[in-house]
Coordinates of C-alpha atoms and ligand atoms in Angstrom, one line a residue:
M6 CA 27.4 -3.9 -43.6
A7 CA 30.7 -4.7 -41.9
W8 CA 32.1 -1.7 -40.0
T9 CA 31.2 1.9 -40.6
K10 CA 34.5 2.7 -39.0
K11 CA 32.9 5.4 -36.9
V12 CA 32.7 5.7 -33.2
L13 CA 30.5 8.2 -31.3
R14 CA 31.9 9.2 -27.9
V15 CA 29.4 10.9 -25.6
N16 CA 30.8 12.6 -22.5
L17 CA 27.7 13.0 -20.3
T18 CA 29.5 15.2 -17.8
A19 CA 30.6 17.7 -20.3
G20 CA 27.6 17.3 -22.6
T21 CA 29.7 16.7 -25.6
C22 CA 29.5 14.3 -28.6
T23 CA 32.6 13.6 -30.6
V24 CA 33.4 11.4 -33.6
E25 CA 36.4 9.0 -33.7
P26 CA 37.7 6.5 -36.2
L27 CA 37.2 2.9 -35.2
K28 CA 40.5 1.3 -34.2
M29 CA 40.7 -1.2 -37.1
E30 CA 43.7 -3.0 -35.6
W31 CA 41.4 -3.9 -32.7
A32 CA 38.5 -4.8 -35.0
H33 CA 40.7 -7.3 -36.7
Q34 CA 41.7 -8.8 -33.3
Y35 CA 38.2 -8.7 -31.7
L36 CA 35.8 -8.6 -34.6
G37 CA 33.0 -6.4 -33.1
Q38 CA 30.2 -6.2 -30.6
R39 CA 31.1 -8.3 -27.5
G40 CA 34.8 -8.7 -28.3
L41 CA 35.5 -5.2 -29.6
G42 CA 33.3 -3.5 -27.0
T43 CA 35.2 -5.4 -24.2
K44 CA 38.6 -4.3 -25.7
Y45 CA 37.5 -0.7 -25.7
L46 CA 36.1 -0.9 -22.2
V47 CA 39.0 -2.7 -20.5
S48 CA 41.4 -0.2 -22.2
E49 CA 39.5 2.8 -20.8
I50 CA 38.3 2.0 -17.2
D51 CA 39.9 0.9 -14.0
P52 CA 38.8 -2.7 -13.3
K53 CA 38.1 -1.8 -9.7
V54 CA 35.8 1.1 -10.6
D55 CA 32.4 1.3 -8.8
P56 CA 30.0 0.2 -11.6
L57 CA 27.5 2.9 -10.7
S58 CA 30.0 5.7 -10.5
P59 CA 30.7 8.2 -13.3
Q60 CA 34.1 6.6 -13.8
N61 CA 32.4 3.5 -15.3
K62 CA 31.7 3.6 -19.0
M63 CA 29.0 2.0 -21.1
I64 CA 29.4 1.0 -24.7
F65 CA 26.5 0.2 -27.1
I66 CA 28.1 -1.7 -30.0
T67 CA 27.1 -3.6 -33.1
G68 CA 28.9 -6.4 -35.0
P69 CA 30.1 -6.3 -38.6
L70 CA 27.0 -8.3 -39.7
T71 CA 24.5 -6.1 -37.9
G72 CA 22.3 -4.4 -40.4
T73 CA 23.2 -6.8 -43.2
M74 CA 21.0 -9.4 -45.0
A75 CA 22.6 -12.2 -42.9
S76 CA 19.8 -14.0 -41.1
T77 CA 19.5 -12.7 -37.5
G78 CA 21.9 -9.9 -38.3
G79 CA 20.3 -7.3 -36.1
R80 CA 22.1 -7.7 -32.8
Y81 CA 23.9 -5.1 -30.6
S82 CA 25.5 -5.4 -27.2
V83 CA 25.9 -3.2 -24.1
V84 CA 29.3 -3.6 -22.5
T85 CA 30.1 -2.2 -19.1
K86 CA 31.2 -3.3 -15.6
G87 CA 28.1 -4.8 -14.1
P88 CA 26.6 -3.6 -10.8
L89 CA 24.9 -7.0 -10.1
T90 CA 28.2 -8.9 -10.3
G91 CA 31.2 -6.5 -10.1
V92 CA 32.6 -8.2 -13.2
I93 CA 32.5 -7.7 -17.0
A94 CA 28.9 -7.2 -18.2
C95 CA 28.0 -7.7 -21.9
S96 CA 24.2 -7.9 -22.6
N97 CA 23.0 -8.7 -26.1
S98 CA 19.7 -7.6 -27.6
G99 CA 17.8 -8.1 -30.8
G100 CA 14.9 -6.2 -32.2
Y101 CA 15.6 -3.4 -34.7
F102 CA 17.7 -0.9 -32.7
G103 CA 21.1 -2.3 -33.5
A104 CA 20.5 -2.3 -37.3
E105 CA 19.2 1.2 -37.1
L106 CA 22.3 2.4 -35.3
K107 CA 24.3 0.9 -38.2
F108 CA 22.1 2.6 -40.8
A109 CA 22.8 5.9 -39.1
G110 CA 26.5 5.2 -39.8
W111 CA 27.8 4.2 -36.3
D112 CA 29.6 1.0 -35.1
M113 CA 29.4 2.0 -31.5
I114 CA 28.6 4.6 -28.9
I115 CA 30.9 5.1 -25.8
F116 CA 29.1 6.8 -22.9
E117 CA 31.4 8.3 -20.2
G118 CA 30.8 10.4 -17.1
K119 CA 27.4 11.4 -15.7
S120 CA 24.9 14.0 -16.8
A121 CA 23.9 16.6 -14.2
K122 CA 20.3 16.1 -15.2
P123 CA 18.2 13.5 -17.2
V124 CA 19.0 13.5 -20.9
Y125 CA 18.5 11.3 -23.9
L126 CA 20.7 10.9 -27.0
S127 CA 19.1 11.7 -30.3
I128 CA 20.9 10.3 -33.5
V129 CA 19.6 11.0 -37.0
D130 CA 22.5 9.9 -39.2
D131 CA 25.3 12.3 -38.5
V132 CA 23.2 14.7 -36.5
V133 CA 23.7 13.8 -32.9
E134 CA 22.6 15.7 -29.8
L135 CA 21.9 15.3 -26.1
R136 CA 18.4 16.4 -25.3
D137 CA 16.6 17.2 -22.0
A138 CA 14.7 14.1 -20.7
A139 CA 13.1 15.7 -17.6
H140 CA 9.7 14.9 -19.0
L141 CA 10.7 11.2 -19.6
W142 CA 12.2 10.6 -16.1
G143 CA 9.8 8.5 -14.1
K144 CA 8.2 7.1 -17.2
T145 CA 8.2 3.4 -18.2
V146 CA 10.0 2.1 -21.3
W147 CA 6.7 1.8 -23.1
E148 CA 5.7 5.4 -22.3
T149 CA 9.2 6.7 -23.2
E150 CA 9.2 5.1 -26.6
E151 CA 5.8 6.5 -27.4
I152 CA 6.7 10.0 -26.3
I153 CA 9.9 10.0 -28.2
K154 CA 8.3 8.7 -31.4
K155 CA 5.6 11.4 -31.2
S156 CA 8.0 14.2 -30.5
H157 CA 10.3 13.2 -33.3
Q158 CA 7.2 12.8 -35.6
D159 CA 8.8 9.6 -36.9
P160 CA 7.3 6.2 -36.1
Q161 CA 10.4 4.5 -37.5
V162 CA 12.8 6.0 -34.9
R163 CA 14.2 3.1 -32.8
V164 CA 14.4 3.6 -29.1
S165 CA 16.5 1.9 -26.5
S166 CA 15.7 3.0 -22.9
I167 CA 15.4 2.3 -19.3
G168 CA 12.3 2.2 -17.2
R169 CA 11.8 3.1 -13.6
A170 CA 13.9 0.1 -12.5
G171 CA 17.0 1.5 -14.2
E172 CA 16.3 4.9 -12.7
N173 CA 16.0 3.3 -9.3
Q174 CA 19.2 1.3 -9.9
V175 CA 17.5 -2.0 -9.4
M176 CA 20.5 -4.3 -9.6
F177 CA 19.1 -6.5 -12.4
S178 CA 17.5 -3.7 -14.4
A179 CA 17.6 -4.0 -18.2
I180 CA 17.9 -1.7 -21.2
V181 CA 14.9 -2.4 -23.5
N182 CA 14.5 -1.6 -27.2
D183 CA 11.5 -2.0 -29.5
L184 CA 9.2 -2.4 -26.4
H185 CA 10.2 -6.0 -25.5
R186 CA 13.7 -6.7 -26.7
A187 CA 16.3 -6.4 -23.9
A188 CA 19.9 -6.2 -23.1
G189 CA 18.7 -7.9 -20.0
R190 CA 21.4 -9.3 -17.8
S191 CA 23.9 -8.1 -15.2
G192 CA 22.1 -4.8 -14.4
V193 CA 23.2 -2.7 -17.4
G194 CA 20.0 -0.6 -17.0
A195 CA 21.2 0.5 -13.5
V196 CA 24.5 1.8 -15.1
M197 CA 22.4 3.8 -17.6
G198 CA 20.3 5.1 -14.8
S199 CA 23.4 6.1 -12.8
K200 CA 24.5 8.3 -15.7
N201 CA 21.1 10.0 -15.9
L202 CA 20.8 8.7 -19.4
K203 CA 17.1 7.8 -20.1
A204 CA 17.2 6.7 -23.7
I205 CA 18.9 6.6 -27.1
A206 CA 16.7 7.4 -30.1
V207 CA 18.2 6.5 -33.5
R208 CA 17.1 6.9 -37.1
G209 CA 19.4 6.0 -40.0
T210 CA 19.0 6.3 -43.7
Q211 CA 22.3 5.0 -45.0
T212 CA 22.7 2.2 -47.5
T213 CA 23.2 -1.3 -46.1
S214 CA 25.6 -2.7 -48.6
A215 CA 28.3 0.0 -49.0
N216 CA 30.8 -1.6 -46.7
I217 CA 30.5 -5.3 -47.7
A218 CA 33.9 -6.5 -48.8
D219 CA 32.7 -9.0 -51.4
P220 CA 28.9 -8.5 -52.1
E221 CA 28.6 -11.5 -54.5
A222 CA 30.3 -13.9 -52.1
F223 CA 28.3 -12.4 -49.2
F224 CA 25.0 -13.0 -51.0
K225 CA 26.0 -16.6 -51.7
A226 CA 27.0 -17.2 -48.2
V227 CA 24.0 -15.8 -46.5
T228 CA 21.6 -17.5 -48.9
A229 CA 23.2 -20.9 -48.1
G230 CA 23.0 -20.0 -44.4
K231 CA 19.3 -19.2 -44.6
K232 CA 18.6 -22.5 -46.4
A233 CA 20.3 -24.4 -43.6
L234 CA 18.3 -22.6 -41.0
A235 CA 15.0 -23.3 -42.8
A236 CA 15.9 -27.0 -43.3
N237 CA 16.9 -27.6 -39.7
P238 CA 14.1 -29.0 -37.4
V239 CA 15.0 -26.7 -34.5
T240 CA 15.4 -23.4 -36.3
G241 CA 13.0 -24.2 -39.2
Q242 CA 10.1 -25.6 -37.1
G243 CA 10.6 -25.9 -33.4
L244 CA 11.6 -22.3 -32.6
P245 CA 9.1 -20.6 -34.9
T246 CA 6.2 -22.8 -33.6
Y247 CA 7.0 -23.1 -29.9
G248 CA 9.8 -20.5 -29.3
T249 CA 12.4 -21.3 -26.6
Q250 CA 9.5 -22.4 -24.5
V251 CA 9.7 -25.7 -26.3
L252 CA 12.2 -26.5 -23.5
M253 CA 9.8 -26.4 -20.5
N254 CA 8.4 -29.9 -20.8
V255 CA 11.7 -31.3 -22.0
M256 CA 13.7 -30.0 -19.1
N257 CA 11.0 -31.0 -16.6
E258 CA 10.7 -34.5 -17.9
M259 CA 14.4 -35.1 -17.7
G260 CA 14.6 -33.7 -14.1
G261 CA 16.7 -30.6 -15.0
L262 CA 14.1 -27.9 -14.3
P263 CA 15.2 -26.0 -11.2
T264 CA 12.2 -25.5 -9.0
H265 CA 11.5 -23.8 -5.7
N266 CA 14.8 -22.0 -5.7
H267 CA 16.6 -25.1 -6.8
R268 CA 15.2 -27.2 -3.9
D269 CA 13.6 -29.5 -6.6
V270 CA 14.4 -30.3 -10.2
Q271 CA 10.8 -31.0 -11.4
F272 CA 7.8 -28.7 -11.3
E273 CA 4.4 -30.3 -10.9
N274 CA 2.8 -27.5 -12.9
A275 CA 5.3 -27.3 -15.7
K276 CA 2.8 -28.3 -18.3
A277 CA 0.5 -25.3 -17.4
I278 CA 3.3 -22.8 -18.2
S279 CA 4.7 -24.6 -21.2
A280 CA 4.8 -23.7 -24.9
E281 CA 2.0 -26.2 -25.4
A282 CA -0.1 -24.4 -22.8
M283 CA 0.5 -21.1 -24.6
H284 CA -1.2 -22.6 -27.7
E285 CA -4.3 -23.8 -25.8
K286 CA -7.6 -21.9 -26.0
R287 CA -8.7 -20.7 -22.6
A288 CA -12.2 -21.0 -21.2
S289 CA -12.9 -17.3 -20.6
D290 CA -12.7 -16.0 -24.1
G291 CA -11.9 -19.0 -26.3
K292 CA -8.5 -17.5 -27.2
A293 CA -5.0 -18.8 -26.7
N294 CA -2.2 -16.9 -24.8
L295 CA 0.0 -17.0 -27.9
V296 CA -1.1 -14.6 -30.6
T297 CA 1.7 -15.1 -33.1
N298 CA 5.5 -15.5 -33.4
G299 CA 7.8 -12.5 -34.1
A300 CA 11.2 -11.8 -35.5
C301 CA 14.1 -9.4 -34.9
F302 CA 15.6 -7.5 -37.8
G303 CA 16.5 -9.8 -40.7
C304 CA 15.8 -13.0 -38.8
T305 CA 14.4 -16.0 -40.7
I306 CA 13.9 -18.1 -37.5
A307 CA 11.4 -15.8 -35.8
C308 CA 11.4 -17.4 -32.3
G309 CA 9.8 -14.5 -30.6
R310 CA 6.5 -14.9 -28.8
I311 CA 3.7 -12.3 -28.9
S312 CA 1.0 -13.0 -26.3
K313 CA -2.3 -11.7 -25.0
M314 CA -3.5 -12.2 -21.5
D315 CA -6.9 -13.5 -20.3
P316 CA -8.7 -10.2 -20.0
Q317 CA -10.5 -11.6 -16.8
H318 CA -7.2 -12.3 -15.0
F319 CA -7.0 -10.8 -11.5
S320 CA -3.7 -9.0 -12.3
I321 CA -5.1 -6.7 -15.0
K322 CA -8.5 -5.7 -13.9
D323 CA -8.7 -1.9 -14.6
K324 CA -5.4 -2.0 -16.4
P325 CA -6.2 -1.6 -20.1
Q326 CA -2.6 -1.2 -21.2
Y327 CA -2.0 -5.0 -20.5
K328 CA -5.0 -6.2 -22.5
G329 CA -3.3 -5.9 -25.9
A330 CA -0.7 -8.2 -27.4
S331 CA 3.0 -7.8 -26.4
G332 CA 6.2 -9.7 -26.0
G333 CA 5.3 -12.9 -24.4
L334 CA 7.0 -15.6 -22.5
E335 CA 10.3 -17.0 -23.5
Y336 CA 11.6 -20.1 -21.7
E337 CA 14.0 -18.4 -19.3
A338 CA 11.4 -15.9 -18.2
A339 CA 8.6 -18.5 -17.9
W340 CA 11.0 -20.7 -15.8
A341 CA 12.2 -17.9 -13.5
L342 CA 8.7 -16.4 -12.9
G343 CA 7.1 -19.9 -12.8
A344 CA 9.1 -22.9 -11.7
A345 CA 11.7 -21.0 -9.6
C346 CA 8.8 -19.5 -7.6
G347 CA 6.5 -22.5 -7.9
V348 CA 3.9 -20.4 -9.7
G349 CA 1.8 -22.3 -12.3
D350 CA -0.5 -19.5 -13.4
L351 CA 0.4 -18.8 -17.0
D352 CA -1.4 -15.4 -17.0
A353 CA 0.4 -14.3 -13.9
L354 CA 3.7 -15.1 -15.5
T355 CA 2.7 -13.3 -18.7
Y356 CA 1.7 -10.2 -16.7
A357 CA 5.0 -10.3 -14.7
N358 CA 6.9 -10.6 -17.9
F359 CA 5.0 -7.6 -19.5
V360 CA 5.9 -5.5 -16.5
C361 CA 9.5 -6.6 -16.7
N362 CA 9.5 -5.4 -20.3
E363 CA 7.5 -2.3 -19.5
D364 CA 9.8 -1.1 -16.7
G365 CA 13.1 -2.7 -17.8
M366 CA 13.9 -5.6 -15.5
D367 CA 15.7 -8.9 -16.2
P368 CA 12.9 -11.5 -15.6
I369 CA 15.6 -14.2 -14.9
S370 CA 17.2 -12.4 -12.0
F371 CA 14.0 -11.0 -10.8
G372 CA 12.1 -14.3 -10.8
A373 CA 15.1 -16.1 -9.2
T374 CA 15.3 -13.5 -6.5
V375 CA 11.6 -13.8 -5.7
G376 CA 12.2 -17.6 -5.5
A377 CA 14.9 -17.1 -3.0
A378 CA 12.7 -14.7 -1.0
M379 CA 9.9 -17.2 -1.1
E380 CA 12.2 -19.8 0.4
L381 CA 13.3 -17.4 3.1
Y382 CA 9.6 -16.8 3.8
E383 CA 8.8 -20.5 4.1
L384 CA 11.7 -20.9 6.5
G385 CA 10.3 -18.1 8.7
V386 CA 13.4 -15.9 8.1
L387 CA 11.1 -13.4 6.3
T388 CA 7.7 -12.7 7.8
K389 CA 4.6 -10.8 6.6
A390 CA 5.6 -8.0 9.0
E391 CA 8.8 -7.5 7.0
T392 CA 7.4 -8.1 3.5
G393 CA 3.9 -6.6 3.8
I394 CA 2.4 -9.7 2.1
E395 CA 2.2 -13.4 2.4
M396 CA 4.6 -14.9 -0.1
P397 CA 4.8 -18.7 0.0
F398 CA 6.0 -20.7 -3.0
G399 CA 3.3 -20.9 -5.6
S400 CA 1.6 -17.6 -4.8
A401 CA 0.6 -15.9 -8.1
E402 CA -0.7 -12.9 -6.0
A403 CA 2.7 -12.5 -4.3
L404 CA 4.5 -12.7 -7.7
V405 CA 2.3 -10.0 -9.2
K406 CA 2.6 -7.7 -6.2
L407 CA 6.4 -8.1 -6.0
T408 CA 6.7 -7.4 -9.7
E409 CA 4.8 -4.2 -9.4
W410 CA 6.7 -3.1 -6.3
T411 CA 10.1 -3.9 -7.7
A412 CA 9.4 -2.1 -10.9
S413 CA 8.1 1.0 -9.1
G414 CA 10.6 0.9 -6.2
E415 CA 7.9 0.5 -3.5
G416 CA 7.6 -1.6 -0.4
F417 CA 9.5 -4.9 -0.2
G418 CA 10.2 -4.5 -3.9
K419 CA 13.2 -2.3 -2.9
V420 CA 14.7 -5.3 -1.2
I421 CA 13.9 -7.7 -4.1
G422 CA 15.6 -5.1 -6.4
M423 CA 19.0 -5.8 -4.6
G424 CA 19.1 -9.2 -6.3
S425 CA 19.3 -12.7 -4.7
K426 CA 22.9 -12.5 -3.4
R427 CA 22.4 -9.3 -1.5
L428 CA 18.9 -10.3 -0.3
C429 CA 20.1 -13.7 1.1
A430 CA 23.2 -12.1 2.7
K431 CA 21.0 -9.4 4.3
Y432 CA 18.9 -12.1 6.0
G433 CA 21.8 -14.3 7.1
K434 CA 21.3 -17.1 4.5
P435 CA 23.9 -16.4 1.8
E436 CA 23.9 -20.1 0.9
L437 CA 20.3 -19.8 -0.4
S438 CA 21.3 -17.4 -3.2
M439 CA 21.3 -19.4 -6.4
T440 CA 24.0 -17.3 -8.1
V441 CA 27.5 -17.4 -9.5
K442 CA 29.6 -14.2 -9.1
G443 CA 26.3 -12.5 -8.0
Q444 CA 24.2 -13.4 -11.0
E445 CA 21.2 -15.6 -10.8
F446 CA 21.1 -19.0 -12.6
P447 CA 18.9 -19.5 -15.7
A448 CA 16.7 -22.4 -16.3
Y449 CA 18.9 -25.5 -16.3
D450 CA 20.0 -27.4 -13.2
G451 CA 23.7 -27.8 -12.9
R452 CA 23.4 -31.1 -11.1
A453 CA 21.3 -32.7 -13.9
L454 CA 23.5 -31.3 -16.6
Q455 CA 27.1 -31.5 -15.4
G456 CA 28.5 -29.5 -18.4
M457 CA 26.1 -26.7 -17.6
G458 CA 27.3 -26.7 -14.0
L459 CA 30.8 -26.1 -15.2
A460 CA 29.6 -23.5 -17.7
Y461 CA 27.9 -21.6 -14.9
A462 CA 30.9 -21.7 -12.6
T463 CA 33.3 -20.4 -15.2
S464 CA 31.0 -17.9 -17.1
N465 CA 32.7 -14.5 -17.2
R466 CA 29.5 -12.6 -16.5
G467 CA 28.3 -14.8 -13.7
A468 CA 25.7 -17.6 -14.0
C469 CA 24.6 -17.6 -17.6
H470 CA 23.3 -20.1 -20.2
L471 CA 24.5 -18.0 -23.2
R472 CA 28.2 -18.1 -22.6
G473 CA 28.5 -21.9 -23.3
Y474 CA 25.2 -23.6 -24.0
M475 CA 26.1 -27.2 -23.0
V476 CA 22.4 -28.0 -23.1
S477 CA 23.0 -28.3 -26.8
T478 CA 25.2 -31.4 -26.5
E479 CA 23.8 -32.7 -23.2
V480 CA 20.1 -32.6 -24.2
F481 CA 19.8 -32.1 -28.0
G482 CA 22.9 -33.9 -29.2
I483 CA 24.2 -30.8 -31.1
P484 CA 26.9 -31.2 -32.4
V485 CA 27.2 -34.6 -30.7
K486 CA 25.3 -36.2 -27.9
T487 CA 27.0 -36.4 -24.6
E488 CA 25.7 -37.9 -21.4
P489 CA 24.3 -35.2 -19.1
T490 CA 25.7 -36.8 -16.0
A491 CA 29.1 -37.5 -17.4
T492 CA 32.0 -35.2 -16.4
E493 CA 34.6 -36.7 -18.7
G494 CA 35.3 -34.6 -21.8
K495 CA 33.1 -31.7 -20.7
A496 CA 36.0 -29.3 -20.0
P497 CA 37.4 -29.2 -23.6
M498 CA 33.9 -29.2 -25.1
L499 CA 32.9 -26.3 -22.9
K500 CA 36.0 -24.3 -23.9
A501 CA 35.0 -24.9 -27.6
F502 CA 31.4 -23.8 -26.9
Q503 CA 32.6 -20.7 -25.0
D504 CA 35.1 -19.6 -27.7
T505 CA 32.7 -20.2 -30.6
T506 CA 29.9 -18.3 -28.7
A507 CA 32.3 -15.4 -28.2
V508 CA 32.7 -15.2 -32.0
V509 CA 29.0 -15.3 -32.7
D510 CA 28.3 -12.7 -30.0
S511 CA 30.9 -10.5 -31.7
S512 CA 29.6 -10.9 -35.2
G513 CA 26.1 -9.3 -35.1
L514 CA 24.4 -12.6 -35.3
C515 CA 22.0 -14.3 -32.9
V516 CA 23.4 -17.3 -30.9
F517 CA 20.2 -19.3 -31.7
T518 CA 21.5 -19.8 -35.2
T519 CA 24.0 -22.3 -33.7
F520 CA 21.2 -24.9 -33.3
A521 CA 21.7 -25.2 -37.1
W522 CA 25.0 -23.5 -37.9
A523 CA 28.4 -24.5 -36.8
L524 CA 31.3 -22.0 -37.2
P525 CA 32.0 -23.3 -40.8
D526 CA 28.5 -22.0 -41.7
I527 CA 29.2 -18.6 -40.2
Q528 CA 32.8 -18.1 -41.3
P529 CA 32.0 -17.6 -45.1
Q530 CA 29.5 -14.8 -44.1
I531 CA 32.1 -13.0 -42.0
Q532 CA 34.9 -13.5 -44.6
A533 CA 32.7 -12.1 -47.4
A534 CA 31.5 -9.1 -45.4
C535 CA 34.8 -8.1 -43.8
E536 CA 38.2 -7.2 -45.2
G537 CA 41.1 -9.3 -43.9
D538 CA 41.7 -12.9 -42.7
W539 CA 38.7 -14.6 -41.2
S540 CA 39.8 -18.2 -41.5
M541 CA 38.4 -20.8 -39.1
D542 CA 41.7 -20.9 -37.2
N543 CA 41.7 -17.1 -36.8
L544 CA 38.1 -16.9 -35.7
M545 CA 38.7 -19.6 -33.0
L546 CA 41.7 -17.7 -31.9
I547 CA 39.6 -14.5 -31.7
G548 CA 37.0 -16.3 -29.6
E549 CA 39.7 -17.5 -27.2
R550 CA 41.3 -14.1 -27.1
I551 CA 37.9 -12.5 -26.1
W552 CA 37.3 -15.1 -23.4
N553 CA 40.8 -14.5 -21.9
L554 CA 40.4 -10.7 -22.1
E555 CA 37.2 -10.9 -20.1
R556 CA 38.9 -13.2 -17.6
E557 CA 41.8 -10.8 -17.2
F558 CA 39.5 -7.9 -16.5
N559 CA 37.6 -10.0 -13.9
L560 CA 40.9 -11.0 -12.2
A561 CA 41.9 -7.4 -12.1
A562 CA 38.5 -6.5 -10.7
G563 CA 39.2 -8.8 -7.8
I564 CA 37.8 -12.2 -8.5
T565 CA 39.8 -15.4 -7.8
C566 CA 39.5 -19.1 -8.5
K567 CA 37.3 -19.2 -5.4
D568 CA 34.6 -17.4 -7.4
D569 CA 34.5 -20.2 -10.0
T570 CA 32.1 -22.2 -8.0
L571 CA 28.5 -23.0 -7.4
P572 CA 26.1 -22.6 -4.4
P573 CA 26.5 -25.4 -1.8
R574 CA 23.0 -26.7 -2.7
L575 CA 24.2 -27.7 -6.2
L576 CA 27.4 -29.3 -4.8
K577 CA 26.0 -31.1 -1.8
E578 CA 22.2 -31.6 -2.1
P579 CA 21.4 -34.3 -4.7
C580 CA 18.6 -34.1 -7.2
K581 CA 15.6 -35.6 -5.4
T582 CA 13.7 -36.9 -8.5
G583 CA 14.0 -37.4 -12.2
G584 CA 16.5 -39.2 -14.4
Q585 CA 19.4 -37.6 -12.5
K586 CA 18.1 -38.5 -9.1
G587 CA 21.0 -38.6 -6.5
K588 CA 23.4 -36.5 -8.5
V589 CA 25.2 -33.4 -7.4
C590 CA 27.4 -31.2 -9.6
E591 CA 30.9 -32.8 -9.6
L592 CA 32.6 -29.5 -10.3
D593 CA 35.8 -30.6 -8.6
K594 CA 36.2 -33.3 -11.3
M595 CA 35.9 -30.8 -14.2
L596 CA 37.4 -27.5 -13.0
P597 CA 41.1 -28.4 -12.9
E598 CA 40.9 -29.9 -16.4
Y599 CA 39.1 -26.7 -17.6
Y600 CA 41.9 -24.5 -16.3
Q601 CA 44.4 -26.8 -18.0
V602 CA 42.7 -26.8 -21.4
R603 CA 42.4 -23.0 -21.1
G604 CA 46.1 -22.6 -20.6
W605 CA 45.6 -21.2 -17.1
S606 CA 47.5 -21.8 -13.9
K607 CA 46.0 -23.9 -11.1
E608 CA 44.8 -20.6 -9.7
G609 CA 42.8 -19.9 -12.9
V610 CA 45.1 -17.2 -14.2
P611 CA 46.2 -17.2 -17.9
T612 CA 49.8 -18.2 -18.1
A613 CA 52.4 -16.0 -19.8
E614 CA 52.5 -18.5 -22.7
T615 CA 48.7 -18.3 -23.2
R616 CA 48.9 -14.5 -23.1
T617 CA 51.6 -14.5 -25.7
R618 CA 49.9 -16.9 -27.9
L619 CA 46.7 -14.8 -27.9
G620 CA 48.5 -11.5 -28.2
L621 CA 47.2 -10.2 -24.9
Ligands
SF4_3 S1 16.2 -16.3 -33.3 FE1 14.8 -15.2 -32.0 S2 16.0 -13.9 -30.6 FE2 17.3 -14.6 -32.4 S3 17.2 -12.9 -33.8 FE3 15.6 -14.4 -34.4 S4 13.7 -13.7 -33.4 FE4 15.5 -12.6 -32.4

């Protein structure tokens, strides 16, 4: 669909909605979604702004391929300053909401200010209004979506909303669309809650092909792309059959599965929470946890999991709303709720994940924070008197209770809702927070995979696997196999991954396509859809420009090279078992080279020459 060239600006303080033309000069420099949203945000806010104050802004933005027939072209991003981290936040979601926003004729929505009372934004093509949301405040995401669809008398309206976690400003609260697709990371839901904005409901009826620059070339390029996805073993078979959960046993066997708050790198119950376990029939009703796979808008991979719990499981007695099928465990969630906490009960994990979707919480940061709290409990720093429950590693009961409490803002859940960094600092053990720049690690150990260690330390939104997925080269050999324990060559390779990912995240496509596609597969799709020069060289320059723009915002927000680091555990406590036994992350060998290949000073600041080259 390329750009609609229309921006909706919503001032929540004044209650106004105004239309602006998209700044096309910026679109040509930053493409869309992550890049373009960041350009708008950094141009409009003070980097030192309190993320939860009315002065912070929040941008919902699509890419030029969102809403097109390109495979996976349904993505949108939420760009803001993150409360969990205090740095740039850009959370990407699939489902159907992004495409619907495009069909309604909008590239992006900029929210500014704060509403005096709860509201939601209704968009039906050009008809845009802020509506009272008093009746929705206190409701979950699932309830909110149902109420809005009924009141609009339109089952096809797409809703993106926060649950109670976002209202309560849980630091890792998410924005959820289509019931279980989330802009999950960095606490973007808390920013939405701080603005008294409960939801966006959108319905669009405009044609999908009107803005494609060269429709014939576009059809040819996306058809070739779909063929490549179908022919690739990962995107054509592995992801549709097993989802991202295919990684659980792989990472465990190689000794790269962070376990017990990163104390260990292998989990004895990994098999019980794996993709294979989700396929197995259980004794109670003869059914498997996995019901089917699912897809976001336009996706021909369909990696999504739809699951159904054991109806006899202790967590859902007398709770009929959890007995149906819903968005089931993806790898990162299964790891955080499972291995990080030592919990091997697949149904407890499925339940906790349902609740994270239902009330809008990032299961990665939530599970990792519970893992940190469990370690504090085992050390005697936390006691039952403080927490109200026993919570040793491995307790499915504690996981279930803490999920419910955090979602609803009760009991010790209020403390868990602060996130791991604030929790560990509060109890005098900051070194036990497994975070970078305040954001919790995902499911790969940075000691076992050196490149991932560097990727975490340098990620612009705090620890993240989706900013430079070095697992691809270190585990799968895509595009080439590198030794996980090697440090040589990892810095330039990571830079290439980070810049390429910035392009993909700005296009409207899903990053999972890159298991099969390299940038030369994506470039013809962008070139055919968009007016202008989208050569490979230009796209790589755009990716690098986006990365540096994010970095400059973070530097202005107050981070320094001292923040490009890892917790002491990863730098000093070697892996105890597995193929990488004895290894720590040798960040000091990689970081100086990384700064150098980035064209940054020894202090991690883009040099004047780099800024000029990138047009910053
Ligand atoms: S690959 Fe998975 S996450 Fe990506 S668009 Fe397809 S279904 Fe959604």
